[in-house]
Amino acid sequence: MPVDGIPEEKVLKLPKKTDANYSMSYRGSSQRANSRGPSSPNRQNKRGSQGQRPKEASKRQSMLNTHKIAPFKYDMNEILSQSSMDPVMASSFLASVIAKASRISTRDAKDYAKTFVDEGNLTKDEYDRICRLMDRYSKYR
């Protein structure tokens, strides 16, 4: 039966909630909605992480103690202010040493400082003082 003079085939029929294939999507798809939610590859199963490999413990390394960075900076600035290194270069050197010593290991930070000795920016005595300072402010983690 025509509605307001419009033929039945031209009238848009909206699904009702009581229909078997009712979907809440905005695109008006006539497929049934999934009641379990999205299934993504990152979704864990109901048993937790049973299928995953156990974590392997990494070897402990000597790293800069992050709770003592402020006194470490103070002592490093004393050493670098007495050195012949350019103050701008000393600032970036200090930042790189702190980053390497706190994130990678103090051994890598010492290797980085050794390159400055090879270039002539630091003396052997200053390098030894910096290494002793790193050893004093480091811990194994």
XYZ file of C-alpha atoms in Angstrom:
141
model
C 0.000 0.000 0.000
C 1.478 3.382 -0.969
C 2.431 5.860 1.744
C 1.555 9.504 1.018
C 1.352 8.712 -2.682
C 4.867 7.153 -2.838
C 5.046 3.632 -4.267
C 6.089 0.841 -1.854
C 9.344 0.001 -3.670
C 10.567 3.613 -3.172
C 9.914 3.681 0.595
C 12.941 2.989 2.806
C 12.300 0.224 5.305
C 14.213 0.557 8.575
C 14.908 -2.615 10.583
C 13.197 -3.012 13.933
C 14.910 -4.208 17.092
C 12.731 -7.288 17.058
C 14.039 -8.346 13.623
C 16.412 -11.343 13.643
C 19.155 -9.551 11.702
C 18.987 -6.171 13.456
C 22.378 -4.436 13.748
C 23.311 -1.285 15.641
C 25.737 -0.155 12.924
C 25.388 3.305 11.426
C 25.827 2.005 7.896
C 22.618 0.052 8.065
C 24.169 -3.337 7.435
C 21.736 -6.151 7.653
C 24.232 -8.548 9.208
C 23.696 -9.746 12.731
C 25.826 -7.918 15.344
C 28.622 -9.904 16.988
C 27.751 -10.346 20.659
C 31.247 -11.441 21.769
C 32.985 -8.200 20.808
C 35.908 -7.702 18.458
C 38.330 -10.534 17.931
C 41.732 -8.983 17.418
C 45.093 -10.724 17.154
C 46.232 -9.014 20.382
C 43.278 -10.271 22.410
C 44.227 -12.766 25.105
C 42.318 -15.970 25.529
C 40.283 -16.724 28.646
C 43.164 -18.587 30.271
C 45.443 -15.548 30.420
C 48.932 -15.788 29.015
C 49.194 -19.574 28.984
C 50.447 -19.805 25.397
C 53.220 -17.216 25.744
C 56.902 -17.942 26.290
C 58.333 -17.142 29.733
C 60.529 -14.068 30.020
C 64.237 -14.730 29.952
C 66.214 -12.882 32.587
C 68.783 -10.537 31.093
C 72.268 -10.366 32.532
C 72.597 -7.718 35.226
C 74.720 -4.730 34.275
C 76.212 -1.840 36.157
C 74.078 1.243 35.482
C 73.860 4.737 36.874
C 71.606 4.936 39.933
C 68.725 7.147 38.773
C 68.023 8.307 42.343
C 71.470 9.921 42.522
C 71.595 11.767 39.194
C 71.620 15.257 40.760
C 74.773 14.719 42.879
C 76.373 12.884 39.938
C 75.739 15.916 37.696
C 77.203 18.234 40.328
C 80.399 16.189 40.661
C 80.707 15.781 36.875
C 80.298 19.537 36.367
C 83.166 20.120 38.818
C 85.424 17.800 36.817
C 84.364 19.268 33.457
C 84.715 22.896 34.623
C 88.360 22.207 35.543
C 89.015 20.514 32.194
C 89.987 22.253 28.967
C 86.808 21.081 27.207
C 84.555 23.702 25.584
C 81.533 24.410 27.882
C 79.026 23.734 25.072
C 80.726 20.428 24.281
C 80.917 19.616 28.004
C 77.156 20.054 28.362
C 76.336 17.649 25.534
C 79.061 15.258 26.759
C 77.500 15.203 30.233
C 74.004 14.577 28.838
C 75.246 11.717 26.661
C 77.197 10.127 29.506
C 74.149 10.263 31.791
C 71.889 8.805 29.090
C 74.276 5.955 28.271
C 75.103 5.186 31.911
C 71.479 5.142 33.070
C 69.904 3.330 30.080
C 72.575 1.053 28.564
C 75.471 0.487 30.997
C 78.333 2.324 32.639
C 80.746 0.315 30.479
C 79.284 1.906 27.327
C 79.443 5.344 28.958
C 83.116 4.761 29.797
C 83.800 3.710 26.201
C 82.095 6.921 25.048
C 84.282 8.988 27.398
C 87.362 7.126 26.129
C 86.687 8.482 22.616
C 87.062 12.015 24.018
C 90.441 11.063 25.487
C 91.514 9.749 22.082
C 90.416 13.005 20.409
C 92.310 15.086 22.979
C 89.293 16.761 24.621
C 89.913 15.021 27.978
C 93.121 14.055 29.745
C 93.779 10.576 31.106
C 93.515 11.911 34.676
C 90.080 13.469 34.002
C 88.941 10.247 32.348
C 90.010 8.231 35.414
C 88.134 10.615 37.729
C 84.988 10.324 35.572
C 85.234 6.509 35.611
C 85.617 6.440 39.409
C 82.624 8.765 39.694
C 80.499 6.473 37.500
C 81.517 3.473 39.591
C 80.594 5.294 42.790
C 77.115 6.311 41.548
C 76.215 3.031 39.838
C 74.321 -0.091 40.835
C 73.607 -3.440 39.204
C 70.203 -3.788 37.539
